[in-house]
Coordinates of C-alpha atoms in Angstrom, one line a residue:
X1 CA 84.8 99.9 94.2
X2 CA 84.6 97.7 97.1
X3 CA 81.1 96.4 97.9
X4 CA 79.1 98.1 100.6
X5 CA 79.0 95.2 102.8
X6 CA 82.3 94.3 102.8
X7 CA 83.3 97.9 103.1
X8 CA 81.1 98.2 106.1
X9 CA 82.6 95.2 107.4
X10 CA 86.0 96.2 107.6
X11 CA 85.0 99.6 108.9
X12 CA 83.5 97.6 111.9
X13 CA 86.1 95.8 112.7
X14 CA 88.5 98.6 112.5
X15 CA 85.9 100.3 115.1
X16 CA 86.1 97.5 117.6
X17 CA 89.6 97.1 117.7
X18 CA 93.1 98.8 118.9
X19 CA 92.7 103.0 119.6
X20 CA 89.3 103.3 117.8
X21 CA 87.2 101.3 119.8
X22 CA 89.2 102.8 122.9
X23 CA 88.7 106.2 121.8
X24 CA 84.8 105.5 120.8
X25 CA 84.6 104.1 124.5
X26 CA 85.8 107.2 126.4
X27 CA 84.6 109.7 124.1
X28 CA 81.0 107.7 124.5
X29 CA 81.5 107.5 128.4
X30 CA 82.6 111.3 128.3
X31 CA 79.3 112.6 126.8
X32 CA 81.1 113.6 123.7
X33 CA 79.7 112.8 120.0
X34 CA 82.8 111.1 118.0
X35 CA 83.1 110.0 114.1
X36 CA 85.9 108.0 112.2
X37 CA 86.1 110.9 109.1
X38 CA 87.6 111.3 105.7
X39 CA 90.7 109.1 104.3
X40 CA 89.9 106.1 106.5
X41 CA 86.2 106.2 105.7
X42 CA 87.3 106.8 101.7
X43 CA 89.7 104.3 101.6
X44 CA 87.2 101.0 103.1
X45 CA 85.0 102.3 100.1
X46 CA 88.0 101.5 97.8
X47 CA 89.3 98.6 98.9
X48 CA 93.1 100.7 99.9
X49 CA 94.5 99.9 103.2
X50 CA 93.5 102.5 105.6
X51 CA 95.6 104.5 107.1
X52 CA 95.9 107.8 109.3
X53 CA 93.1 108.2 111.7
X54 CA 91.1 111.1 111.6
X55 CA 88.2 111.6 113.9
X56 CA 86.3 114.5 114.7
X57 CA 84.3 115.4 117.9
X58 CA 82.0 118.2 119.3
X59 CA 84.5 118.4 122.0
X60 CA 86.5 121.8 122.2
X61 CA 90.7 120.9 122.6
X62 CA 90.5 121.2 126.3
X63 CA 88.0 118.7 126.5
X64 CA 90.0 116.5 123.8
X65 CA 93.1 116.7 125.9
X66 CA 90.7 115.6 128.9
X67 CA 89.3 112.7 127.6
X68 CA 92.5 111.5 125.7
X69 CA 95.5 111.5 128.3
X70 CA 94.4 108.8 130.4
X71 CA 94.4 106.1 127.1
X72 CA 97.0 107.9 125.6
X73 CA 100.7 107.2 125.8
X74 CA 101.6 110.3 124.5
X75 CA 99.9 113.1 123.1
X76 CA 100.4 116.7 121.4
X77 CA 98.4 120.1 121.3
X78 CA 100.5 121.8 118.4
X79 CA 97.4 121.9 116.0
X80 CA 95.6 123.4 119.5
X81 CA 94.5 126.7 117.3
X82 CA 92.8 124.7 114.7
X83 CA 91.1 122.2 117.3
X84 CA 93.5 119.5 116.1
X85 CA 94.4 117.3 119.0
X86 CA 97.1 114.5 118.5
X87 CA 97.8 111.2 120.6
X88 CA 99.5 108.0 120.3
X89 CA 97.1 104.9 121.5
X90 CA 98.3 101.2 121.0
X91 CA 101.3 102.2 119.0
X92 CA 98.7 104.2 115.9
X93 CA 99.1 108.0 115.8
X94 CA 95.4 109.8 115.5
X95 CA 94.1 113.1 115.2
X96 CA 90.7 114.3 117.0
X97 CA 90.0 117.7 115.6
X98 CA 86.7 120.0 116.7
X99 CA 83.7 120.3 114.4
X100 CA 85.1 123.1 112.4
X101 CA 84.4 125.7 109.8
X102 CA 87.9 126.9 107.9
X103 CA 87.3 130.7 106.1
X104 CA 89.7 133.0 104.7
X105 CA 90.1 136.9 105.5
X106 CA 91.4 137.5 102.2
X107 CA 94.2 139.1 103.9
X108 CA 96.0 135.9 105.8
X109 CA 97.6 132.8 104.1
X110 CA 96.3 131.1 106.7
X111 CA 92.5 130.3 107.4
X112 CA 90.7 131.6 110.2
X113 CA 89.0 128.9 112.3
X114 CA 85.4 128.6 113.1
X115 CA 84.2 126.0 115.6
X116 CA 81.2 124.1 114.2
X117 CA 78.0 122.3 115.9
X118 CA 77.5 119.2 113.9
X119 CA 79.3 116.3 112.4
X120 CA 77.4 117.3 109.2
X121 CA 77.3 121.1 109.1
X122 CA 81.8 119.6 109.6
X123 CA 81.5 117.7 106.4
X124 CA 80.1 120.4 104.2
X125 CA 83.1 122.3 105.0
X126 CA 85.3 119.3 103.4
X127 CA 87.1 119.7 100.6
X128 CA 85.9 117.0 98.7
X129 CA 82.5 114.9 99.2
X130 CA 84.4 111.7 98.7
X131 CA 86.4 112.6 102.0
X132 CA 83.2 114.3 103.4
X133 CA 82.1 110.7 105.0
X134 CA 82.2 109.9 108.4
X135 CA 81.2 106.6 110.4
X136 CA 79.4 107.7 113.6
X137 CA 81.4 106.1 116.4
X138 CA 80.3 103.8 118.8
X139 CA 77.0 103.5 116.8
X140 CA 78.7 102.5 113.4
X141 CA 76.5 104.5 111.1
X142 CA 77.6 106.0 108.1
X143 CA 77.3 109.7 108.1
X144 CA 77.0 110.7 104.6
X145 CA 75.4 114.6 103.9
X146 CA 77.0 115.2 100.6
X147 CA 76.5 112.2 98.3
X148 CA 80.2 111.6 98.7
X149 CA 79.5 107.6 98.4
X150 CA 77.9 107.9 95.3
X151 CA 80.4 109.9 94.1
X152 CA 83.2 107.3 95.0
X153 CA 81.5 104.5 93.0
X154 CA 81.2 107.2 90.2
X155 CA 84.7 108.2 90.5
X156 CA 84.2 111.9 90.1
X157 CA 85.7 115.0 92.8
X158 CA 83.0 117.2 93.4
X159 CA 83.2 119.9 96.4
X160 CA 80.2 119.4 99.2
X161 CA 79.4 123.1 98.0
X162 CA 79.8 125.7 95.7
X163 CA 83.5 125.4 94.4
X164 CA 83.8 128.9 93.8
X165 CA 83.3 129.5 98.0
X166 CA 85.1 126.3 99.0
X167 CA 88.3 126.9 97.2
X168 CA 87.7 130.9 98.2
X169 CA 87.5 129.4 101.6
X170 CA 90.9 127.5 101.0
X171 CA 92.6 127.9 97.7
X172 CA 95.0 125.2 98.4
X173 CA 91.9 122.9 97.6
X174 CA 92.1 123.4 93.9
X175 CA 95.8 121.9 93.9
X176 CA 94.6 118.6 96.1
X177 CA 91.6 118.2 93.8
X178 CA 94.5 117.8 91.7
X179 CA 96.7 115.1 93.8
X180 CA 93.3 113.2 93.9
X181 CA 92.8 113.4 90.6
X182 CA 95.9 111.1 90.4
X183 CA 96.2 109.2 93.6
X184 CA 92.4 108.2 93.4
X185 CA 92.5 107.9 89.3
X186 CA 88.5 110.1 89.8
X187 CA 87.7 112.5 87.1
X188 CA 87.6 116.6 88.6
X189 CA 83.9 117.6 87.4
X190 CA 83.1 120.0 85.6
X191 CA 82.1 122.8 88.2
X192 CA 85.4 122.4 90.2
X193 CA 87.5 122.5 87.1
X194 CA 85.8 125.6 85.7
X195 CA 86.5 127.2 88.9
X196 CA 90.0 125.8 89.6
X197 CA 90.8 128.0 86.2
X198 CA 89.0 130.7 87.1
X199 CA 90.3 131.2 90.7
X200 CA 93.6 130.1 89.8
X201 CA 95.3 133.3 90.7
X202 CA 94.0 132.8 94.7
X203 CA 96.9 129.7 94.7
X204 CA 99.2 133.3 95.5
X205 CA 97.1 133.5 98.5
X206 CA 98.4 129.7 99.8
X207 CA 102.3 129.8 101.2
X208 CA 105.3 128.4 99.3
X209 CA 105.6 125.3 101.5
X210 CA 101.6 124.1 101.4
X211 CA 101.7 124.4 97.4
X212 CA 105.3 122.4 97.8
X213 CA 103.7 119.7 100.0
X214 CA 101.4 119.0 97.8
X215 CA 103.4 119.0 94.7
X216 CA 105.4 116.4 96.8
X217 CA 102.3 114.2 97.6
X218 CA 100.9 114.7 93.6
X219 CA 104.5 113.1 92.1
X220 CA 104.5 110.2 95.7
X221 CA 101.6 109.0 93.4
X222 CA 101.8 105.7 91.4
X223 CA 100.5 108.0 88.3
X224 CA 100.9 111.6 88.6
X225 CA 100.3 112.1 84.6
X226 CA 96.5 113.1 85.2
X227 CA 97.4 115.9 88.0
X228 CA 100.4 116.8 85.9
X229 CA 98.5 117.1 83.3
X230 CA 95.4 119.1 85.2
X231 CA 97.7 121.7 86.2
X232 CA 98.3 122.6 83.1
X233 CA 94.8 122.8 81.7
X234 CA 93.9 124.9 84.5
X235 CA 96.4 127.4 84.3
X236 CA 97.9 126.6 88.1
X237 CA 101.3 125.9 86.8
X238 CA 102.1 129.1 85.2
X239 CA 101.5 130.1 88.6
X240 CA 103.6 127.4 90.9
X241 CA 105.6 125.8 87.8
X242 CA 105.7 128.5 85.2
X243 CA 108.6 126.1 83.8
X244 CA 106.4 122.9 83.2
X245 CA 103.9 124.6 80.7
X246 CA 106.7 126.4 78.9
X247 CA 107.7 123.0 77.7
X248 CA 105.3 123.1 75.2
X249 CA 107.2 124.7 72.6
X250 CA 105.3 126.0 69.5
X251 CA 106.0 123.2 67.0
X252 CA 105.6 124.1 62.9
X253 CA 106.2 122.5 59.5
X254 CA 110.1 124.1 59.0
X255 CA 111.3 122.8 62.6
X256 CA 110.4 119.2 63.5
X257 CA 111.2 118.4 66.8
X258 CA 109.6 116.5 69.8
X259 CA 107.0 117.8 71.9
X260 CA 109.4 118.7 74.8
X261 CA 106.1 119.0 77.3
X262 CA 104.4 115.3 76.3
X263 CA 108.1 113.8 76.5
X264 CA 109.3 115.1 79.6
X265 CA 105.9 113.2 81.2
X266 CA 107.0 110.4 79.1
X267 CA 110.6 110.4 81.2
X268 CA 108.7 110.5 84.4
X269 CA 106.6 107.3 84.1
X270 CA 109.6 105.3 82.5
X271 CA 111.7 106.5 85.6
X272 CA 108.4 105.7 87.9
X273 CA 108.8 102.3 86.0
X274 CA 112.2 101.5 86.6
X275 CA 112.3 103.1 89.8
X276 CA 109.7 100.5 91.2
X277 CA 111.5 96.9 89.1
X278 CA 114.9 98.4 90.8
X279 CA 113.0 98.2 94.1
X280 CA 111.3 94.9 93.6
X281 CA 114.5 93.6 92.8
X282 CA 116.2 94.8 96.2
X283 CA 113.2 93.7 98.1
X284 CA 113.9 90.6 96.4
X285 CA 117.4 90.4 97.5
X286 CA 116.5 91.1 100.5
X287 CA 114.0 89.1 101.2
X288 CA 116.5 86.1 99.6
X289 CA 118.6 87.0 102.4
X290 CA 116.7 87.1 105.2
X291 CA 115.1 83.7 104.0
X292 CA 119.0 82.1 103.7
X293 CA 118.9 83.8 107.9
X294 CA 116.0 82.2 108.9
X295 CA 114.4 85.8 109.6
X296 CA 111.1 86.5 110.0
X297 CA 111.4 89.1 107.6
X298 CA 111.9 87.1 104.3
X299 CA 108.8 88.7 102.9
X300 CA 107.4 92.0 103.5
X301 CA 104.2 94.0 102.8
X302 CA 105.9 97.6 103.3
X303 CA 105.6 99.6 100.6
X304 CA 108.8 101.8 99.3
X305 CA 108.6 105.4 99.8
X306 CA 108.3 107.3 96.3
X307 CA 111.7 108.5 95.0
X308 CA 110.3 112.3 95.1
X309 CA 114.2 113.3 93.8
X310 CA 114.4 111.2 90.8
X311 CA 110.4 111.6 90.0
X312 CA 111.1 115.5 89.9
X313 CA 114.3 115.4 88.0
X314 CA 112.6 113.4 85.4
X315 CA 109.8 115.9 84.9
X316 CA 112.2 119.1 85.0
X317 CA 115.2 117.6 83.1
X318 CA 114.9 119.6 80.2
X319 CA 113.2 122.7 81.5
X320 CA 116.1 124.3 80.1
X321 CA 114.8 123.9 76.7
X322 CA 112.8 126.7 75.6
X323 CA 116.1 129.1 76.8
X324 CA 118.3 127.2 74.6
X325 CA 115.9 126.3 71.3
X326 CA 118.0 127.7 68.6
X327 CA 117.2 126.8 64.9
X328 CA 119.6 125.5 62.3
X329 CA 119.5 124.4 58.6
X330 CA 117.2 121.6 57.4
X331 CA 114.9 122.2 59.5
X332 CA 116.6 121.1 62.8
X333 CA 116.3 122.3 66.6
X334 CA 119.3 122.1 69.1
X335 CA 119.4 122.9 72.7
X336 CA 122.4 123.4 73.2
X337 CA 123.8 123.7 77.3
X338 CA 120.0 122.5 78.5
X339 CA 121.2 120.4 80.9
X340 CA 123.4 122.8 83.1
X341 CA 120.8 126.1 82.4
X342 CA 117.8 123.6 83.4
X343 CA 119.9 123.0 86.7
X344 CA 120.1 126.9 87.6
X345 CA 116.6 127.0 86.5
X346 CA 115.7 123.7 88.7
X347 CA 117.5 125.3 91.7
X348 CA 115.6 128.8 91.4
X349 CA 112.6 127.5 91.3
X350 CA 112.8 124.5 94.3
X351 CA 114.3 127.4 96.1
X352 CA 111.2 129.8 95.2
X353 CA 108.9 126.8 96.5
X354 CA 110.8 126.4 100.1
X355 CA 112.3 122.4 99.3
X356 CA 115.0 122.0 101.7
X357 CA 118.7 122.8 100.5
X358 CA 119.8 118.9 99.8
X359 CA 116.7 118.5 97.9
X360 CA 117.7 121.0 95.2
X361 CA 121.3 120.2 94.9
X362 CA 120.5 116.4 94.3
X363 CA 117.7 117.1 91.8
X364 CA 119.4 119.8 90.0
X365 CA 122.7 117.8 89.9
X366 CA 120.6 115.0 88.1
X367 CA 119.5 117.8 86.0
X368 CA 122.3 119.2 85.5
X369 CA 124.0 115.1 84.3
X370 CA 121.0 113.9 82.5
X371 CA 123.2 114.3 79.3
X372 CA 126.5 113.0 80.1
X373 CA 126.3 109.4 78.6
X374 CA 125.2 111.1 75.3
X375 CA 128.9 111.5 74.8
X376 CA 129.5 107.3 75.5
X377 CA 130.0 106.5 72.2
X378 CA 130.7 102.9 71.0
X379 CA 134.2 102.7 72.0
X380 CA 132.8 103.5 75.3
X381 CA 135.0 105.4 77.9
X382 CA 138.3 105.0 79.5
X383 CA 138.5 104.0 83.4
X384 CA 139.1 107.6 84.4
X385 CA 136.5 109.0 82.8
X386 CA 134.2 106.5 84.1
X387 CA 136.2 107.5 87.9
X388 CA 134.7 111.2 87.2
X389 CA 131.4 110.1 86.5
X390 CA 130.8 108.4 89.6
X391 CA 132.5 110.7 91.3
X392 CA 130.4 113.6 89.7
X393 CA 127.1 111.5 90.1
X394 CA 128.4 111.0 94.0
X395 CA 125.5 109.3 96.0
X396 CA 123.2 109.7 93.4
X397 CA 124.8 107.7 90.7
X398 CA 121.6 105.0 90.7
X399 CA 119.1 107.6 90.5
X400 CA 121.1 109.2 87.7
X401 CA 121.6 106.1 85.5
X402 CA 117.7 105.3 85.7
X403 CA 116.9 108.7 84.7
X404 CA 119.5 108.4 81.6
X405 CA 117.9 105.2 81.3
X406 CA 114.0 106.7 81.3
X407 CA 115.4 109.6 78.7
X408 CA 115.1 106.9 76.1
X409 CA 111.8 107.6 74.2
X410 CA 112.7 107.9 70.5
X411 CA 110.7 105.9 68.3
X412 CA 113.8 104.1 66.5
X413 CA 114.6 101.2 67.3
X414 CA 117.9 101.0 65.9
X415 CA 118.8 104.3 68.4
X416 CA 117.4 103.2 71.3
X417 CA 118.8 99.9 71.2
X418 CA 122.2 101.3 70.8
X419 CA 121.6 103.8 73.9
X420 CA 120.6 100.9 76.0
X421 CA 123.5 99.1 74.9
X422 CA 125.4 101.7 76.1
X423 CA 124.1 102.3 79.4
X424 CA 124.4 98.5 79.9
X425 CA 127.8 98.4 79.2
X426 CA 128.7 101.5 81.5
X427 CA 126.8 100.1 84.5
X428 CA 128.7 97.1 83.7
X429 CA 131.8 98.9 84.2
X430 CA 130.6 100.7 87.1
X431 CA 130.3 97.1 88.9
X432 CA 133.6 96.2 87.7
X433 CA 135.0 99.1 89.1
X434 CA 133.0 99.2 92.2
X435 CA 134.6 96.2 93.4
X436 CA 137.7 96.5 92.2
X437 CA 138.4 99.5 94.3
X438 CA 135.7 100.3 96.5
X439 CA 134.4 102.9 93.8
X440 CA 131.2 104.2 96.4
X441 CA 133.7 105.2 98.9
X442 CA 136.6 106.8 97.0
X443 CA 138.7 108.8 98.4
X444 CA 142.7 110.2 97.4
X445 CA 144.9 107.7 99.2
X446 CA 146.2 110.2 101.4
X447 CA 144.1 112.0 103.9
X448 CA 143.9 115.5 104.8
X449 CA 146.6 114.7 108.0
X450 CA 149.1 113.0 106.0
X451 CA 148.8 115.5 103.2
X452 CA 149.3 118.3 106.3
X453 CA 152.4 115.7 108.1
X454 CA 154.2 114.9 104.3
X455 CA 154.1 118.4 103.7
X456 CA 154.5 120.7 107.1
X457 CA 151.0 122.6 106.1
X458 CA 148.9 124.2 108.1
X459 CA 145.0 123.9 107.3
X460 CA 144.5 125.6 104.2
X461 CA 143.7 126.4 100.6
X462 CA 147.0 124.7 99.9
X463 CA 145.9 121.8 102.0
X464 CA 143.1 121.4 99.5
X465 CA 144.4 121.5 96.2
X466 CA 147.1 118.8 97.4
X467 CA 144.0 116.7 97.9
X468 CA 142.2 117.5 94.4
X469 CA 145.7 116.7 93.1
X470 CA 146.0 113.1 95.2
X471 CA 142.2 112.3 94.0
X472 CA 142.6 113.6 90.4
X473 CA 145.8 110.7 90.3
X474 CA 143.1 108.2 91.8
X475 CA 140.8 109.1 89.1
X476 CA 143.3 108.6 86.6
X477 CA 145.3 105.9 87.3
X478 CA 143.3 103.9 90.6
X479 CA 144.9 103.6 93.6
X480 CA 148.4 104.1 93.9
X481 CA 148.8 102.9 97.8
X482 CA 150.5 104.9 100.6
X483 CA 154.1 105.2 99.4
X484 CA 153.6 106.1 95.8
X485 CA 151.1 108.7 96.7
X486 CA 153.6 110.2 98.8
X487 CA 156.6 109.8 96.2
X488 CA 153.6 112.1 93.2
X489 CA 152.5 114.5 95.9
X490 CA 156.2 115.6 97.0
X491 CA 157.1 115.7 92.7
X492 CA 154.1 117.8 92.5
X493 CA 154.8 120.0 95.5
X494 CA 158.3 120.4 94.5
X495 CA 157.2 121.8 90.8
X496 CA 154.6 124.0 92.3
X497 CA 157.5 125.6 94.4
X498 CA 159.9 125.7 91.3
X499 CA 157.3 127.5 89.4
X500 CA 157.0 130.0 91.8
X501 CA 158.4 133.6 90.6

């Protein structure tokens, strides 16, 4: 962990520059008490670049709103009911929320607010004590009521109280002890773990799209194996991911076969893995280019966002598994039509857990293709078949070939190799192809209007299979260019009307 001193010192800093130290000002001149809280605080502590401000105030909303408009160049009430206050100042978005206290009726999924009186009587209410620290603004003074500092150079998550009545006051706490578990790499003591597995069964209490969120934030991590891995020990998944645990098929002496569970986490890291080299290497790229431009931005410090898609395809690519376990001679284990069953069973679940519609369909079309290049044997595949695969991988070809690509974790050598050899080859041809005929964008060479104009149709089911027909060619054979096309779709039209009774 960061050293105090130099933690301290960049906390200062941040406090006399840009929207803090204008926001410590007019708070200060307003006669309102005002602390720096939580992630920022954290995150000096650890070295991690700080980011969204969170202050909190003895100021009710009203007041906020009072005191922030005139530094503000814009500013929001939406979190108004929970004393949450939002503004933009010097270009940084903050938050100034009311001392609170947030308890559950044990009837609502949401919690019912209770305005609080002091910055620490706030921080008991955290969920953690390692984001229960605050720096007391304008004075600069570390506001620390839980021991949440000595917990950070410890590296344990530990609730300010009793975790049996913080996560009764919000359940949804046991599932971010979780995410911190693997953003922070801290260890969840034993107290909160006890009672994460205890109280499991109040996650029911939390709605679909909180528990989502926080899935979402848990696999954005650079290591979500330990939170993975937590929510299986604590018996939350068989509540929000019922799928994940069922991976770990009962494994005995007559039928040998991988431990589906410990390899599916496997897939995830190599795809986390090759996820980040393939964006080092457009970064690289792009930073080539911009250098060969003379633009300022040769080099940049911006992170990539976390492919969320590819990281949850790679965890629930064989979910369909334990459906399709069936047990032959010798000994051996198939799973037989996995792929497209752990698609339906992908899109079910997503659904259940409110992702948005062109979420699903891209992770359970990965899913759903994770086995395709099984079938590339060594004499590889012809053109058209290497067409359809593109074609069927549409927009998320890349992601699909690094997830084949992360499915590689048998032990011999002589296997992998060849699968990697494989994969080479067809991204190979997939470059080849790309440029020869614009393979990202391919389309029949006829469009919907000449098909309609050649033809004398109307729009129409008829209209459409012309089209599959004109793209099925293109598949097949490339492109044919304008003329030809028109010469195979009037042959085709004219059988299709001979065949007619």
């Amino acid at each position: 962990m960061e050293h105090v001193q130099t933690a301290m010192a960049r906390l200062t800093e941040l406090a006399r520059s840009g929207p803090v130290a204008k926001l410590a000002t007019a708070f200060a001149e307003a006669g309102a008490q005002l602390a720096l809280v939580g992630g920022p605080v954290r995150d000096a502590f650890l070295g991690r670049p700080v980011h969204d401000l969170d202050f909190a105030t003895d100021a009710r909303p009203d007041r906020i709103l009072e005191i922030v408009k005139p530094i503000a160049q814009a500013h929001w009430d939406i979190g108004r009911d929970f004393g949450t206050i939002g503004a933009r100042i010097d270009g940084e978005q903050v938050e100034i929320t009311t001392y609170r206290s947030d308890e559950y009726d044990g009837q609502s999924r949401k919690p019912v607010v209770a305005f609080g009186d002091s910055i620490e009587g706030d921080l008991h209410r955290r969920d953690f004590t390692v984001n229960a620290l605050a720096l007391a603004l304008p004075q600069l003074e570390l506001v620390d009521p839980t021991g949440g500092f000595q917990d950070l150079v410890d590296g344990v998550l530990r609730t300010p109280i009793e975790p049996e009545i913080s996560f009764g006051d919000d359940p949804l706490r046991m599932l971010r002890g979780i995410r911190f578990s693997s953003q922070l790499g801290f260890q969840l003591d034993y107290a909160a773990f006890e009672a994460t597995r205890e109280m499991a069964p109040r996650i029911k209490d939390i709605s679909a799209e909180r528990v989502r969120d926080e899935f979402i934030k848990l696999m954005s991590t650079d290591s979500p194996r330990a939170g993975i891995e937590l929510l299986v020990e604590t018996g939350l998944a068989d509540l929000v991911l019922p799928e994940l645990p069922a991976l770990q098929l009962e494994r005995d002496s007559a039928h040998q076969h991988k431990d589906v569970y410990e390899h599916s986490i496997q897939v995830l890291e190599n795809a986390i893995a090759l996820e980040k080299e393939a964006a080092a290497k457009r970064a690289a790229v792009d930073a080539e280019g911009a250098a060969a431009e003379g633009s300022l931005a040769a080099e940049s410090e911006v992170k990539p966002e976390a492919d969320v898609v590819l990281r949850i395809a790679a965890l629930l690519h064989d979910i369909g598994k334990p459906r399709t376990r069936e047990f032959g001679p010798n000994g051996q284990v198939t799973f037989h039509g996995h792929d497209w069953v752990g698609a339906k069973m992908t899109k079910k679940r997503l659904s259940a857990l409110r992702f948005d519609n062109d979420s699903v369909k891209a992770i359970a079309r990965l899913v759903e293709l994770h086995m395709r290049m099984y079938n590339y044997g060594s004499a590889g595949w012809t053109d058209s078949a290497v067409r359809r695969f593109a074609r069927d991988a549409g927009e998320r070809l890349d992601q699909l070939l690094i997830l084949i690509r992360a499915d590689i974790t048998t032990r011999n050598r002589r296997k992998s190799e060849r699968l990697q050899f494989g994969i080479n080859d067809l991204e190979n041809r997939l470059a080849a192809l790309r440029e020869q005929e614009e393979l990202d964008a391919m389309r029949p060479d006829l469009d919907g209007d000449q098909i309609m104009r050649i033809l004398d149709l109307k729009p129409g089911r008829e209209v459409g299979e012309a089209r599959k027909f004109l793209l099925d060619l293109r598949l097949d054979e490339g492109a044919l260019g304008e003329e030809e096309a028109t010469k195979r779709l009037l042959a085709w039209w004219a059988s299709r009307s001979e065949s007619r009774p």
